[in-house]
C-alpha positions as a Python dict, from the first residue, in 0.01 Angstrom:
ca = {
    (1, 'M'): (0, 0, 0),
    (2, 'K'): (218, 219, 52),
    (3, 'V'): (315, 241, -303),
    (4, 'I'): (-34, 315, -326),
    (5, 'I'): (-60, 608, -149),
    (6, 'K'): (285, 749, -352),
    (7, 'R'): (140, 732, -610),
    (8, 'T'): (-166, 910, -522),
    (9, 'L'): (28, 1114, -422),
    (10, 'E'): (259, 1226, -666),
    (11, 'E'): (-101, 1235, -947),
    (12, 'T'): (-178, 1505, -667),
    (13, 'L'): (70, 1703, -654),
    (14, 'R'): (139, 1802, -1047),
    (15, 'I'): (317, 2039, -1153),
    (16, 'S'): (19, 2262, -1311),
    (17, 'A'): (-167, 2197, -997),
    (18, 'I'): (149, 2334, -775),
    (19, 'I'): (129, 2600, -1062),
    (20, 'L'): (-224, 2703, -1024),
    (21, 'V'): (-159, 2739, -641),
    (22, 'I'): (87, 2945, -616),
    (23, 'V'): (-61, 3149, -833),
    (24, 'A'): (-406, 3192, -741),
    (25, 'G'): (-225, 3294, -377),
    (26, 'I'): (-50, 3626, -540),
    (27, 'A'): (-330, 3653, -741),
    (28, 'G'): (-589, 3622, -374),
    (29, 'G'): (-315, 3868, -170),
    (30, 'Y'): (-284, 4118, -467),
    (31, 'I'): (-662, 4138, -490),
    (32, 'V'): (-620, 4227, -91),
    (33, 'G'): (-298, 4380, -48),
    (34, 'K'): (-395, 4687, -352),
    (35, 'N'): (-684, 4728, -295),
    (36, 'L'): (-691, 4828, 37),
    (37, 'T'): (-377, 5033, -8),
    (38, 'F'): (-544, 5294, -99),
    (39, 'V'): (-877, 5317, 89),
    (40, 'E'): (-882, 5533, 360),
    (41, 'V'): (-1147, 5498, 658),
    (42, 'P'): (-1263, 5647, 991),
    (43, 'T'): (-1069, 5423, 1266),
    (44, 'Y'): (-842, 5168, 1275),
    (45, 'A'): (-1168, 4910, 1330),
    (46, 'E'): (-1278, 5016, 1052),
    (47, 'F'): (-1021, 4925, 811),
    (48, 'A'): (-860, 4628, 1017),
    (49, 'N'): (-1267, 4490, 992),
    (50, 'K'): (-1298, 4602, 629),
    (51, 'S'): (-935, 4454, 551),
    (52, 'L'): (-1027, 4095, 689),
    (53, 'I'): (-1433, 4098, 526),
    (54, 'M'): (-1210, 4047, 215),
    (55, 'Q'): (-996, 3834, 332),
    (56, 'H'): (-1238, 3601, 369),
    (57, 'L'): (-1401, 3636, 115),
    (58, 'V'): (-1059, 3549, -99),
    (59, 'I'): (-961, 3282, 115),
    (60, 'F'): (-1391, 3110, 44),
    (61, 'F'): (-1465, 3201, -324),
    (62, 'L'): (-1073, 3170, -474),
    (63, 'M'): (-849, 2999, -195),
    (64, 'N'): (-999, 2808, -82),
    (65, 'G'): (-1269, 2797, -309),
    (66, 'A'): (-1321, 2772, -726),
    (67, 'I'): (-934, 2603, -669),
    (68, 'L'): (-934, 2416, -447),
    (69, 'M'): (-1288, 2225, -515),
    (70, 'G'): (-1126, 2236, -846),
    (71, 'I'): (-839, 2067, -770),
    (72, 'V'): (-945, 1803, -520),
    (73, 'S'): (-1309, 1732, -810),
    (74, 'S'): (-1067, 1672, -1011),
    (75, 'V'): (-845, 1412, -847),
    (76, 'C'): (-1070, 1205, -718),
    (77, 'S'): (-1338, 1207, -1068),
    (78, 'G'): (-1062, 1010, -1104),
    (79, 'L'): (-964, 786, -855),
    (80, 'I'): (-1117, 534, -952),
    (81, 'A'): (-1258, 588, -1348),
    (82, 'G'): (-903, 691, -1427),
    (83, 'E'): (-766, 388, -1369),
    (84, 'V'): (-1071, 164, -1475),
    (85, 'H'): (-1111, 363, -1816),
    (86, 'E'): (-701, 339, -1930),
    (87, 'G'): (-732, -90, -1819),
    (88, 'T'): (-475, 3, -1528),
    (89, 'I'): (-732, -108, -1308),
    (90, 'R'): (-613, -476, -1346),
    (91, 'I'): (-305, -479, -1276),
    (92, 'L'): (-361, -291, -980),
    (93, 'V'): (-678, -569, -846),
    (94, 'S'): (-402, -867, -983),
    (95, 'K'): (-134, -735, -723),
    (96, 'P'): (-181, -897, -394),
    (97, 'N'): (-366, -592, -271),
    (98, 'S'): (-783, -551, -139),
    (99, 'R'): (-982, -348, -326),
    (100, 'G'): (-993, -165, -3),
    (101, 'A'): (-649, -111, 35),
    (102, 'I'): (-696, -38, -331),
    (103, 'L'): (-892, 223, -293),
    (104, 'R'): (-785, 280, 84),
    (105, 'G'): (-414, 379, 55),
    (106, 'K'): (-605, 623, -309),
    (107, 'I'): (-799, 789, -83),
    (108, 'I'): (-550, 808, 200),
    (109, 'G'): (-314, 1009, -133),
    (110, 'M'): (-514, 1236, -210),
    (111, 'L'): (-585, 1378, 78),
    (112, 'L'): (-223, 1442, 153),
    (113, 'G'): (-165, 1573, -158),
    (114, 'C'): (-495, 1804, -119),
    (115, 'F'): (-312, 1921, 215),
    (116, 'I'): (-66, 2018, 149),
    (117, 'L'): (-208, 2195, -132),
    (118, 'M'): (-437, 2374, 67),
    (119, 'M'): (-113, 2428, 280),
    (120, 'L'): (29, 2586, 29),
    (121, 'G'): (-179, 2791, -116),
    (122, 'L'): (-255, 2984, 160),
    (123, 'S'): (109, 3040, 276),
    (124, 'V'): (209, 3189, -48),
    (125, 'F'): (-128, 3451, -117),
    (126, 'Y'): (-48, 3539, 366),
    (127, 'L'): (301, 3649, 174),
    (128, 'A'): (141, 3781, -76),
    (129, 'E'): (-112, 4058, 41),
    (130, 'T'): (263, 4067, 303),
    (131, 'L'): (443, 4205, -7),
    (132, 'F'): (151, 4365, -221),
    (133, 'G'): (-68, 4503, 139),
    (134, 'S'): (83, 4829, 355),
    (135, 'F'): (-50, 4685, 662),
    (136, 'D'): (123, 4801, 995),
    (137, 'G'): (141, 4475, 1226),
    (138, 'S'): (-121, 4472, 1434),
    (139, 'V'): (-353, 4358, 1109),
    (140, 'M'): (-149, 4169, 985),
    (141, 'K'): (-128, 4030, 1373),
    (142, 'D'): (-526, 4075, 1272),
    (143, 'L'): (-562, 3920, 941),
    (144, 'L'): (-275, 3648, 1010),
    (145, 'S'): (-516, 3476, 1297),
    (146, 'Y'): (-757, 3315, 1075),
    (147, 'Y'): (-613, 3070, 905),
    (148, 'P'): (-744, 2833, 1169),
    (149, 'A'): (-1077, 2861, 1146),
    (150, 'Y'): (-933, 2840, 687),
    (151, 'I'): (-727, 2604, 653),
    (152, 'L'): (-1101, 2375, 915),
    (153, 'Y'): (-1272, 2522, 614),
    (154, 'G'): (-1071, 2349, 364),
    (155, 'L'): (-1037, 2037, 582),
    (156, 'I'): (-1452, 2055, 528),
    (157, 'V'): (-1451, 2149, 173),
    (158, 'I'): (-1141, 1816, 120),
    (159, 'L'): (-1330, 1574, 252),
    (160, 'F'): (-1703, 1610, 93),
    (161, 'F'): (-1558, 1699, -237),
    (162, 'S'): (-1316, 1386, -202),
    (163, 'S'): (-1640, 1158, -115),
    (164, 'L'): (-1870, 1309, -377),
    (165, 'A'): (-1631, 1276, -552),
    (166, 'T'): (-1495, 898, -558),
    (167, 'L'): (-1792, 780, -494),
    (168, 'L'): (-1866, 894, -847),
    (169, 'S'): (-1569, 779, -979),
    (170, 'C'): (-1643, 417, -833),
    (171, 'L'): (-1949, 481, -1052),
    (172, 'V'): (-1873, 553, -1391),
    (173, 'R'): (-1595, 467, -1587),
    (174, 'K'): (-1449, 747, -1725),
    (175, 'K'): (-1319, 1046, -1508),
    (176, 'V'): (-1444, 1294, -1831),
    (177, 'I'): (-1820, 1138, -1667),
    (178, 'A'): (-1731, 1224, -1246),
    (179, 'L'): (-1619, 1576, -1305),
    (180, 'L'): (-1859, 1686, -1499),
    (181, 'P'): (-2125, 1682, -1145),
    (182, 'M'): (-1881, 1752, -983),
    (183, 'M'): (-1824, 2088, -1160),
    (184, 'F'): (-2156, 2166, -1143),
    (185, 'L'): (-2104, 2194, -758),
    (186, 'V'): (-1907, 2428, -774),
    (187, 'I'): (-2078, 2589, -981),
    (188, 'A'): (-2278, 2570, -755),
    (189, 'V'): (-2194, 2657, -415),
    (190, 'L'): (-1998, 2939, -520),
    (191, 'A'): (-2217, 3136, -837),
    (192, 'I'): (-2568, 3045, -914),
    (193, 'P'): (-2788, 3094, -537),
    (194, 'V'): (-2590, 3514, -590),
    (195, 'I'): (-2665, 3493, -974),
    (196, 'V'): (-2987, 3402, -808),
    (197, 'R'): (-3019, 3676, -514),
    (198, 'I'): (-2881, 3945, -772),
    (199, 'V'): (-3209, 3891, -1004),
    (200, 'L'): (-3430, 3855, -752),
    (201, 'G'): (-3350, 4204, -579),
    (202, 'M'): (-3307, 4329, -908),
    (203, 'T'): (-3694, 4250, -904),
    (204, 'G'): (-3772, 4426, -534),
    (205, 'R'): (-3764, 4131, -331),
    (206, 'E'): (-3471, 4129, -61),
    (207, 'E'): (-3578, 3765, 105),
    (208, 'Y'): (-3647, 3436, -129),
    (209, 'P'): (-3962, 3358, -176),
    (210, 'S'): (-3956, 3048, 13),
    (211, 'D'): (-3767, 2933, 332),
    (212, 'L'): (-3755, 2614, 95),
    (213, 'F'): (-3537, 2809, -132),
    (214, 'Y'): (-3262, 2771, 125),
    (215, 'L'): (-3287, 2357, 159),
    (216, 'A'): (-3072, 2413, -226),
    (217, 'D'): (-2882, 2729, -150),
    (218, 'L'): (-2581, 2579, -102),
    (219, 'N'): (-2424, 2883, -138),
    (220, 'Y'): (-2576, 2938, 184),
    (221, 'Q'): (-2500, 2660, 334),
    (222, 'F'): (-2085, 2627, 317),
    (223, 'G'): (-2093, 2966, 337),
    (224, 'S'): (-2251, 2903, 713),
    (225, 'L'): (-1985, 2600, 689),
    (226, 'F'): (-1709, 2887, 645),
    (227, 'H'): (-1924, 3137, 919),
    (228, 'W'): (-1885, 2858, 1138),
    (229, 'C'): (-1549, 2828, 1187),
    (230, 'C'): (-1407, 3212, 1122),
    (231, 'N'): (-1687, 3227, 1495),
    (232, 'L'): (-1416, 2996, 1585),
    (233, 'C'): (-1114, 3320, 1578),
    (234, 'G'): (-1318, 3609, 1674),
    (235, 'G'): (-1541, 3574, 1399),
    (236, 'I'): (-1708, 3799, 1140),
    (237, 'N'): (-1747, 4109, 1206),
    (238, 'G'): (-1877, 4478, 1078),
    (239, 'T'): (-2053, 4822, 1073),
    (240, 'S'): (-2416, 4705, 848),
    (241, 'G'): (-2203, 4860, 533),
    (242, 'Q'): (-1979, 4634, 561),
    (243, 'L'): (-2122, 4364, 682),
    (244, 'S'): (-2369, 4395, 332),
    (245, 'I'): (-2095, 4292, 161),
    (246, 'P'): (-2150, 3887, 255),
    (247, 'A'): (-2477, 3969, 329),
    (248, 'A'): (-2514, 3959, 26),
    (249, 'L'): (-2244, 3709, -167),
    (250, 'L'): (-2322, 3436, 105),
    (251, 'N'): (-2651, 3538, 274),
    (252, 'I'): (-2479, 3470, 669),
    (253, 'F'): (-2610, 3827, 709),
    (254, 'K'): (-3005, 3962, 674),
    (255, 'S'): (-3102, 4271, 715),
    (256, 'F'): (-3331, 4441, 913),
    (257, 'K'): (-3493, 4764, 847),
    (258, 'L'): (-3536, 4983, 1171),
    (259, 'D'): (-3824, 5186, 1259),
    (260, 'P'): (-3788, 5554, 1235),
    (261, 'D'): (-3974, 5607, 1520),
    (262, 'I'): (-3753, 5502, 1773),
    (263, 'T'): (-3438, 5551, 1619),
    (264, 'H'): (-3516, 5889, 1481),
    (265, 'K'): (-3280, 5893, 1156),
    (266, 'M'): (-3479, 5706, 836),
    (267, 'N'): (-3368, 5432, 627),
    (268, 'T'): (-3135, 5266, 964),
    (269, 'T'): (-3073, 4900, 860),
    (270, 'M'): (-2967, 4547, 1139),
    (271, 'I'): (-2808, 4364, 1043),
    (272, 'M'): (-2764, 3956, 1171),
    (273, 'T'): (-2618, 3705, 1176),
    (274, 'N'): (-2820, 3412, 905),
    (275, 'N'): (-2942, 3103, 1147),
    (276, 'F'): (-3243, 2995, 932),
    (277, 'I'): (-3052, 2600, 964),
    (278, 'P'): (-2856, 2622, 1226),
    (279, 'K'): (-2453, 2589, 1125),
    (280, 'T'): (-2463, 2231, 1384),
    (281, 'V'): (-2700, 2066, 1168),
    (282, 'L'): (-2518, 2180, 870),
    (283, 'L'): (-2208, 2035, 1052),
    (284, 'G'): (-2378, 1698, 1084),
    (285, 'V'): (-2580, 1695, 778),
    (286, 'Y'): (-2235, 1698, 540),
    (287, 'G'): (-1996, 1457, 829),
    (288, 'A'): (-2329, 1244, 772),
    (289, 'L'): (-2235, 1295, 389),
    (290, 'T'): (-1845, 1220, 462),
    (291, 'V'): (-1895, 874, 602),
    (292, 'I'): (-2193, 740, 399),
    (293, 'N'): (-2016, 861, 27),
    (294, 'Y'): (-1729, 708, 201),
    (295, 'L'): (-1881, 361, 265),
    (296, 'I'): (-2046, 309, -20),
    (297, 'S'): (-1779, 426, -212),
    (298, 'F'): (-1575, 106, -71),
    (299, 'V'): (-1860, -108, -91),
    (300, 'L'): (-1887, -27, -463),
    (301, 'M'): (-1444, -120, -537),
    (302, 'S'): (-1564, -414, -385),
    (303, 'R'): (-1849, -560, -631),
    (304, 'K'): (-1702, -395, -929),
    (305, 'D'): (-1636, -508, -1233),
    (306, 'V'): (-1293, -473, -1385),
}
């Protein structure tokens, strides 16, 4: 099994994936560093919160979003389907390794490789953020303090996406057939619900027509998991105006118009956390789905006709 782990690790850490992660880290660090260098805000707290919110969004949508989800989906979609399509699965099963050991070795190698790529991306992102930005030591300390949260969320992404892609890879005989649903899932998490909310906003609706939409809003669900991770390191804080951005892009906050008779001001809004689906429930559901996906994958692998 050690040979399978090593081979899968090498396939995961291919040059193209490493270059992609490094380029994304540099681009993300540049976006956060440069965009905030010339932003004038009245207080240190507002500047720090604005910096953190932009960093959170870049991590969610780019580093632990499109890049990490895409890499995990691509690698795992070919774990078994790629071997079947190329005919190498017969060589693997003919050696003194059980089918369960083969799949286990591939999963371990893939998880190690994806974790290394995630850490590389976050490290390059932070270095680029430091080089391109003009943050003082206190702000940089605040920015760095959330990295445990990003690592934890990245692990959630790796485990769930790898489990589903592995299941699909055990079901089909070609990598591309397993990869297409995973690419749609990435888009469903990062883009489709955001576009739907923008369209609803253009029609004058600030809320979904029904709360059932939250059950299909993967952007909100993964945003809530990301928010839960960030809460372990201090939460996502800011003024109502600053929080309106993650509210629009992640749906993790909801705005409420306050009564002007009480506030003595017109058009005053308050931002509150959107807890329609409790974060612990989401964590339990996605954790259970991850375990179930892997268990089914092992069953399918044991019965697979090669």
